[in-house]
Amino acid sequence: MTYEELKDSKYVLFKSIRGSHLYGLETPESDIDTYSVFCAPRDWLYGMGLRYRKMIADEKNDNVISELTKYFTELGKSNPDALISLFTPEDKIIYMNPVLRPLFDIRESLLTKECFKSFKGYARSQIGKAKGLNKAMNIDPEEVKTRKTPLEFCWVHKNHSEDVWSLEKWLRENGLKQEHCGLVKLPNGIEYYVLYYDWFADKSLRIEDYSRLRYGSSPTPEIEKELEEGKKTEMIKYRGILDPTSPDTTQLRLSSISKVDANDPLISFQYNMMAFSNHCRKYREFQDWLIHRNPKRYEQNVGHSFDGKNCSHCLRLLKMAKEIAIGKGMILDRRKAGDRDLLLDIKLHNLSYDEVMRLILQAEKEMEEAFEISTLPESPDQEKLEDILVKIRYDFYNT
């Protein structure tokens, strides 16, 4: 079942507005995102679980729908998103099935000391998203505009000099093709290889390149005849460097080398597999980010070393956790909490990263101190949640 199929179906029990519009932090560019809960069709639960889905979201993960079991499990762990949904004001609730009423009736009892770990962990994860050398928006597009091949991470000393070329360039400059190469990995070395070439399998090989590379000389009639006769054979000796059936592999393809050919290697080179793996990871992250990014949010962050929205989330979560600890409950509208303008300033990059971090560290310290003296229960009552979940499913399936 897709998000489009589920979002307006009878299985959705709850749907509410989440994000900046819920907290009073929206700007003219803010989208309206939603949080929903659904009850799985009975046949999902009766079988082996092949159809069961814990969560279904739209393409950008802006609108999510959690299945009841996942939702209740998260409530039992004081997950911020799940808890916040229970305290969403009526004007931000789009739909609620009455079968959920028993859960909403006990929402205050779910505010426990368990919030300390969950809110703090979630807040710290926002910092990781906001700042970091590996954040997709900070990747240089020139590095990942195309997906490179391992050949561009193999390094050859040109003519045994100190000049270093990539293997891709060395093959290109010498008129050779990777599919006619044979590799042997050297023992006791870190990704060192010896390269052999299947001269006669390469039907487009020029006589000038053959003479120079194999014999270190200009073409002669004897060498030219040797190449012409050799190209008439149909035997293919080597497997090439890249495996066409596994384009995503980081491994180089090895070949068996005969004893006759073993004494005729062409070059040796070193392969930086880790650098290639990092390139592939960045390429995937950047392509995924291009597909799912919010263009308006991107423009907002251009020229800054951190994502203001993530930092704003972090500070808000820490402040909300402190409010829970001191008995103020769940304050969602940050205008009522009195910090809306500050959070917007962070979101819009009106404060430097250092200023923001000072505020976050101070808020984290205050939250920790508040929980140390808090009189809240230690954790949610799991048995009560279990009973309510069973009742909701029973009532829904029998209505």
mmCIF file of N, CA and C in Angstrom, residues 19-20 22-25 80-81 84 119 122-123 126 309-323 330-334 337 339 343 346 360 363:
data_model
loop_
_atom_site.group_PDB
_atom_site.id
_atom_site.type_symbol
_atom_site.label_atom_id
_atom_site.label_comp_id
_atom_site.label_asym_id
_atom_site.label_seq_id
_atom_site.Cartn_x
_atom_site.Cartn_y
_atom_site.Cartn_z
ATOM 1 N N GLY A 19 5.240 20.140 12.544
ATOM 2 C CA GLY A 19 6.280 21.037 12.041
ATOM 3 C C GLY A 19 6.064 22.485 12.428
ATOM 4 N N SER A 20 6.592 23.384 11.621
ATOM 5 C CA SER A 20 6.629 24.808 11.964
ATOM 6 C C SER A 20 5.242 25.396 12.184
ATOM 7 N N LEU A 22 2.739 23.959 13.515
ATOM 8 C CA LEU A 22 2.271 23.514 14.828
ATOM 9 C C LEU A 22 2.894 24.345 15.941
ATOM 10 N N TYR A 23 4.146 24.753 15.745
ATOM 11 C CA TYR A 23 4.881 25.462 16.803
ATOM 12 C C TYR A 23 4.803 26.980 16.685
ATOM 13 N N GLY A 24 4.077 27.476 15.675
ATOM 14 C CA GLY A 24 4.013 28.920 15.482
ATOM 15 C C GLY A 24 5.308 29.486 14.930
ATOM 16 N N LEU A 25 6.075 28.647 14.231
ATOM 17 C CA LEU A 25 7.380 29.063 13.702
ATOM 18 C C LEU A 25 7.386 29.122 12.184
ATOM 19 N N PRO A 80 9.523 11.929 20.848
ATOM 20 C CA PRO A 80 8.948 13.281 20.763
ATOM 21 C C PRO A 80 7.799 13.412 19.768
ATOM 22 N N ASP A 81 7.963 12.888 18.552
ATOM 23 C CA ASP A 81 6.911 13.032 17.539
ATOM 24 C C ASP A 81 5.617 12.376 17.989
ATOM 25 N N ILE A 84 4.095 14.370 21.005
ATOM 26 C CA ILE A 84 3.584 15.673 20.571
ATOM 27 C C ILE A 84 2.220 15.524 19.907
ATOM 28 N N PHE A 119 14.112 13.147 24.301
ATOM 29 C CA PHE A 119 14.179 14.514 23.779
ATOM 30 C C PHE A 119 15.624 14.960 23.598
ATOM 31 N N TYR A 122 17.074 13.135 20.552
ATOM 32 C CA TYR A 122 16.514 13.683 19.316
ATOM 33 C C TYR A 122 17.097 15.072 19.041
ATOM 34 N N ALA A 123 17.258 15.850 20.096
ATOM 35 C CA ALA A 123 17.823 17.194 19.933
ATOM 36 C C ALA A 123 19.256 17.126 19.436
ATOM 37 N N GLN A 126 19.695 16.513 15.803
ATOM 38 C CA GLN A 126 19.487 17.681 14.951
ATOM 39 C C GLN A 126 20.783 18.451 14.740
ATOM 40 N N LYS A 309 17.421 25.544 10.421
ATOM 41 C CA LYS A 309 16.191 24.873 10.854
ATOM 42 C C LYS A 309 16.498 23.744 11.824
ATOM 43 N N ASN A 310 17.553 22.956 11.546
ATOM 44 C CA ASN A 310 17.926 21.875 12.454
ATOM 45 C C ASN A 310 18.332 22.410 13.821
ATOM 46 N N CYS A 311 19.084 23.503 13.830
ATOM 47 C CA CYS A 311 19.504 24.094 15.107
ATOM 48 C C CYS A 311 18.311 24.634 15.880
ATOM 49 N N SER A 312 17.362 25.216 15.171
ATOM 50 C CA SER A 312 16.151 25.712 15.817
ATOM 51 C C SER A 312 15.372 24.553 16.438
ATOM 52 N N HIS A 313 15.272 23.439 15.701
ATOM 53 C CA HIS A 313 14.624 22.233 16.241
ATOM 54 C C HIS A 313 15.287 21.799 17.537
ATOM 55 N N CYS A 314 16.618 21.777 17.524
ATOM 56 C CA CYS A 314 17.374 21.300 18.680
ATOM 57 C C CYS A 314 17.062 22.121 19.931
ATOM 58 N N LEU A 315 17.150 23.431 19.800
ATOM 59 C CA LEU A 315 16.898 24.290 20.961
ATOM 60 C C LEU A 315 15.453 24.166 21.428
ATOM 61 N N ARG A 316 14.521 24.099 20.495
ATOM 62 C CA ARG A 316 13.107 23.959 20.870
ATOM 63 C C ARG A 316 12.880 22.674 21.668
ATOM 64 N N LEU A 317 13.441 21.567 21.228
ATOM 65 C CA LEU A 317 13.257 20.287 21.917
ATOM 66 C C LEU A 317 13.813 20.325 23.336
ATOM 67 N N LEU A 318 14.981 20.937 23.495
ATOM 68 C CA LEU A 318 15.585 21.027 24.827
ATOM 69 C C LEU A 318 14.731 21.876 25.757
ATOM 70 N N LYS A 319 14.211 22.972 25.231
ATOM 71 C CA LYS A 319 13.363 23.841 26.051
ATOM 72 C C LYS A 319 12.032 23.153 26.391
ATOM 73 N N MET A 320 11.468 22.428 25.439
ATOM 74 C CA MET A 320 10.228 21.708 25.703
ATOM 75 C C MET A 320 10.434 20.632 26.761
ATOM 76 N N ALA A 321 11.578 19.953 26.697
ATOM 77 C CA ALA A 321 11.867 18.910 27.686
ATOM 78 C C ALA A 321 11.984 19.499 29.082
ATOM 79 N N LYS A 322 12.631 20.660 29.182
ATOM 80 C CA LYS A 322 12.731 21.318 30.495
ATOM 81 C C LYS A 322 11.347 21.686 31.015
ATOM 82 N N GLU A 323 10.495 22.198 30.144
ATOM 83 C CA GLU A 323 9.135 22.567 30.546
ATOM 84 C C GLU A 323 8.362 21.356 31.064
ATOM 85 N N MET A 330 3.296 19.953 28.052
ATOM 86 C CA MET A 330 3.764 20.034 26.664
ATOM 87 C C MET A 330 3.298 21.342 26.033
ATOM 88 N N ILE A 331 4.217 22.305 25.917
ATOM 89 C CA ILE A 331 3.896 23.597 25.302
ATOM 90 C C ILE A 331 4.366 23.561 23.855
ATOM 91 N N LEU A 332 3.402 23.474 22.937
ATOM 92 C CA LEU A 332 3.756 23.372 21.527
ATOM 93 C C LEU A 332 3.878 24.743 20.861
ATOM 94 N N ASP A 333 2.950 25.623 21.124
ATOM 95 C CA ASP A 333 2.980 26.958 20.522
ATOM 96 C C ASP A 333 4.075 27.770 21.199
ATOM 97 N N ARG A 334 5.139 28.038 20.473
ATOM 98 C CA ARG A 334 6.297 28.719 21.084
ATOM 99 C C ARG A 334 6.042 30.201 21.324
ATOM 100 N N ALA A 337 5.272 30.018 24.853
ATOM 101 C CA ALA A 337 6.481 29.731 25.638
ATOM 102 C C ALA A 337 7.402 30.942 25.729
ATOM 103 N N ASP A 339 9.610 32.006 23.329
ATOM 104 C CA ASP A 339 10.899 31.935 22.644
ATOM 105 C C ASP A 339 10.748 31.865 21.113
ATOM 106 N N LEU A 343 13.828 31.452 18.281
ATOM 107 C CA LEU A 343 13.897 30.269 17.428
ATOM 108 C C LEU A 343 13.844 30.649 15.946
ATOM 109 N N ILE A 346 17.248 31.964 14.843
ATOM 110 C CA ILE A 346 18.181 30.856 14.573
ATOM 111 C C ILE A 346 17.868 30.231 13.224
ATOM 112 N N ILE A 360 22.341 26.429 22.927
ATOM 113 C CA ILE A 360 21.971 25.015 22.999
ATOM 114 C C ILE A 360 22.620 24.350 24.208
ATOM 115 N N ALA A 363 20.836 25.488 27.322
ATOM 116 C CA ALA A 363 19.506 24.865 27.425
ATOM 117 C C ALA A 363 19.635 23.394 27.820
#
